[in-house]
Amino acid sequence: MKKLLTIALAGLFVIIAFTMDASAAKKSSKKLAPEAVEEMTATIDNLTKKVYGHALLSPEDNQNLIEIKIKLDNQMLVATDTSLAPLYYKAGYLYKMRDMNQEAVECFQTILENFADTALAPKARTSLRAMGIQVADPVKVSDEDEE
């Protein structure tokens, strides 16, 4: 009887462990829906048009920009996705144009740290340097240094 109970408990633990791993895998691979990315892109593009047109941003516009940054940051906690790099760059540019320098720096730094292999990394580096932020160039490791 004890053996049967022990086997049943061990089987239960295995099943619980498997379901926990499966749910963790689902959460870790969760990406923003393409529709959400398109909506954020459209919102940022509209805000950029307003800035270029020297129009004032409404409190709702500011709220939209903040919500987009929060969504992007939350997605980065789950998984990086190179399709987010343009959104980070555009958001950083908008923040820079609005003299919200800390937020702009955060956006540009995110690009350098997570999307260094994209075409936006040099642009982000240039933007940071133009803001007076010291940015270290990546160190290239040669084969001899690795040994």
Tab-separated table of C-alpha atoms in Angstrom:
chain	number	residue	atom	x	y	z
A	1	MET	CA	0.000	0.000	0.000
A	2	LYS	CA	2.857	2.356	0.870
A	3	LYS	CA	4.550	1.625	-2.445
A	4	LEU	CA	1.358	2.382	-4.363
A	5	LEU	CA	0.902	5.660	-2.490
A	6	THR	CA	4.554	6.610	-3.049
A	7	ILE	CA	4.292	5.881	-6.770
A	8	ALA	CA	1.058	7.862	-7.027
A	9	LEU	CA	2.623	10.875	-5.260
A	10	ALA	CA	5.748	10.694	-7.427
A	11	GLY	CA	3.578	10.576	-10.546
A	12	LEU	CA	1.582	13.555	-9.303
A	13	PHE	CA	4.773	15.545	-8.729
A	14	VAL	CA	6.001	14.697	-12.231
A	15	ILE	CA	2.710	15.832	-13.753
A	16	ILE	CA	2.742	19.074	-11.743
A	17	ALA	CA	6.352	19.776	-12.702
A	18	PHE	CA	5.590	19.133	-16.377
A	19	THR	CA	2.568	21.455	-16.417
A	20	MET	CA	4.529	24.179	-14.625
A	21	ASP	CA	7.327	23.909	-17.221
A	22	ALA	CA	4.805	24.026	-20.054
A	23	SER	CA	3.076	27.113	-18.664
A	24	ALA	CA	6.438	28.817	-18.070
A	25	ALA	CA	7.437	28.088	-21.662
A	26	LYS	CA	4.183	29.594	-22.936
A	27	LYS	CA	4.758	32.742	-20.880
A	28	SER	CA	8.377	33.115	-21.967
A	29	SER	CA	7.518	32.851	-25.661
A	30	LYS	CA	4.606	35.257	-25.424
A	31	LYS	CA	5.042	38.088	-27.879
A	32	LEU	CA	3.026	41.176	-28.590
A	33	ALA	CA	0.372	40.542	-31.181
A	34	PRO	CA	1.183	41.984	-34.609
A	35	GLU	CA	-1.953	44.116	-34.335
A	36	ALA	CA	-0.651	45.661	-31.100
A	37	VAL	CA	2.692	46.466	-32.724
A	38	GLU	CA	0.917	48.016	-35.726
A	39	GLU	CA	-1.293	50.099	-33.433
A	40	MET	CA	1.712	51.349	-31.442
A	41	THR	CA	3.523	52.165	-34.695
A	42	ALA	CA	0.546	54.151	-35.994
A	43	THR	CA	0.251	56.070	-32.727
A	44	ILE	CA	3.957	56.920	-32.661
A	45	ASP	CA	3.833	57.978	-36.327
A	46	ASN	CA	0.887	60.290	-35.613
A	47	LEU	CA	2.684	61.819	-32.636
A	48	THR	CA	5.795	62.291	-34.782
A	49	LYS	CA	3.721	64.139	-37.374
A	50	LYS	CA	2.413	66.440	-34.655
A	51	VAL	CA	5.942	67.166	-33.418
A	52	TYR	CA	7.187	67.840	-36.953
A	53	GLY	CA	4.193	70.132	-37.499
A	54	HIS	CA	5.035	72.005	-34.286
A	55	ALA	CA	1.639	71.089	-32.884
A	56	LEU	CA	1.164	70.764	-29.172
A	57	LEU	CA	0.666	67.293	-27.794
A	58	SER	CA	-2.453	66.875	-25.740
A	59	PRO	CA	-2.449	65.131	-22.368
A	60	GLU	CA	-3.983	62.161	-24.174
A	61	ASP	CA	-1.054	62.146	-26.612
A	62	ASN	CA	1.400	62.156	-23.721
A	63	GLN	CA	-0.533	59.327	-22.084
A	64	ASN	CA	-0.397	57.307	-25.326
A	65	LEU	CA	3.361	57.760	-25.545
A	66	ILE	CA	3.810	56.678	-21.938
A	67	GLU	CA	1.567	53.635	-22.453
A	68	ILE	CA	3.568	52.596	-25.505
A	69	LYS	CA	6.827	52.791	-23.560
A	70	ILE	CA	5.314	50.727	-20.746
A	71	LYS	CA	4.101	48.073	-23.209
A	72	LEU	CA	7.514	47.945	-24.861
A	73	ASP	CA	9.299	47.658	-21.517
A	74	ASN	CA	6.916	44.915	-20.381
A	75	GLN	CA	7.529	42.993	-23.591
A	76	MET	CA	11.277	43.272	-23.085
A	77	LEU	CA	10.856	41.598	-19.697
A	78	VAL	CA	9.265	38.607	-21.402
A	79	ALA	CA	11.300	38.323	-24.605
A	80	THR	CA	13.272	40.521	-26.958
A	81	ASP	CA	11.925	40.994	-30.437
A	82	THR	CA	13.826	42.923	-33.106
A	83	SER	CA	10.554	44.320	-34.460
A	84	LEU	CA	10.434	46.470	-31.312
A	85	ALA	CA	13.677	48.302	-32.140
A	86	PRO	CA	12.033	50.831	-34.505
A	87	LEU	CA	9.363	51.548	-31.909
A	88	TYR	CA	11.986	52.173	-29.247
A	89	TYR	CA	13.895	54.460	-31.599
A	90	LYS	CA	10.812	56.451	-32.603
A	91	ALA	CA	9.690	56.736	-28.986
A	92	GLY	CA	13.173	57.851	-27.970
A	93	TYR	CA	13.181	60.460	-30.718
A	94	LEU	CA	9.778	61.775	-29.592
A	95	TYR	CA	10.937	61.949	-25.986
A	96	LYS	CA	14.065	63.791	-27.115
A	97	MET	CA	12.005	66.296	-29.113
A	98	ARG	CA	9.785	66.847	-26.069
A	99	ASP	CA	12.848	67.468	-23.830
A	100	MET	CA	12.061	64.353	-21.817
A	101	ASN	CA	15.706	63.368	-21.905
A	102	GLN	CA	15.718	60.605	-19.290
A	103	GLU	CA	13.031	58.670	-21.147
A	104	ALA	CA	14.837	59.251	-24.460
A	105	VAL	CA	18.092	57.941	-22.983
A	106	GLU	CA	16.298	54.837	-21.705
A	107	CYS	CA	14.868	54.115	-25.175
A	108	PHE	CA	18.193	54.614	-26.954
A	109	GLN	CA	20.061	52.564	-24.319
A	110	THR	CA	17.575	49.732	-24.760
A	111	ILE	CA	18.391	49.661	-28.453
A	112	LEU	CA	22.132	49.545	-27.765
A	113	GLU	CA	21.787	46.823	-25.126
A	114	ASN	CA	19.240	44.586	-26.834
A	115	PHE	CA	19.330	45.378	-30.543
A	116	ALA	CA	23.015	46.152	-31.107
A	117	ASP	CA	23.038	44.202	-34.365
A	118	THR	CA	20.269	46.288	-35.980
A	119	ALA	CA	20.691	49.335	-38.195
A	120	LEU	CA	19.193	51.483	-35.441
A	121	ALA	CA	22.040	50.923	-32.983
A	122	PRO	CA	24.400	53.432	-34.654
A	123	LYS	CA	21.561	55.953	-34.844
A	124	ALA	CA	20.779	55.446	-31.163
A	125	ARG	CA	24.470	55.863	-30.308
A	126	THR	CA	24.613	59.101	-32.341
A	127	SER	CA	21.472	60.410	-30.641
A	128	LEU	CA	22.892	59.682	-27.200
A	129	ARG	CA	26.168	61.390	-28.040
A	130	ALA	CA	24.255	64.416	-29.383
A	131	MET	CA	22.506	64.579	-25.999
A	132	GLY	CA	25.889	64.638	-24.267
A	133	ILE	CA	25.722	61.045	-23.033
A	134	GLN	CA	29.025	59.166	-23.052
A	135	VAL	CA	28.593	55.934	-24.982
A	136	ALA	CA	31.370	53.378	-25.037
A	137	ASP	CA	32.007	51.690	-28.341
A	138	PRO	CA	31.608	47.913	-28.194
A	139	VAL	CA	34.852	46.086	-27.601
A	140	LYS	CA	35.745	43.640	-30.331
A	141	VAL	CA	37.301	40.468	-29.002
A	142	SER	CA	39.832	38.891	-31.310
A	143	ASP	CA	40.483	35.174	-31.472
A	144	GLU	CA	43.835	35.661	-29.738
A	145	ASP	CA	42.214	37.438	-26.762
A	146	GLU	CA	39.796	34.585	-26.203
A	147	GLU	CA	42.582	32.060	-25.700
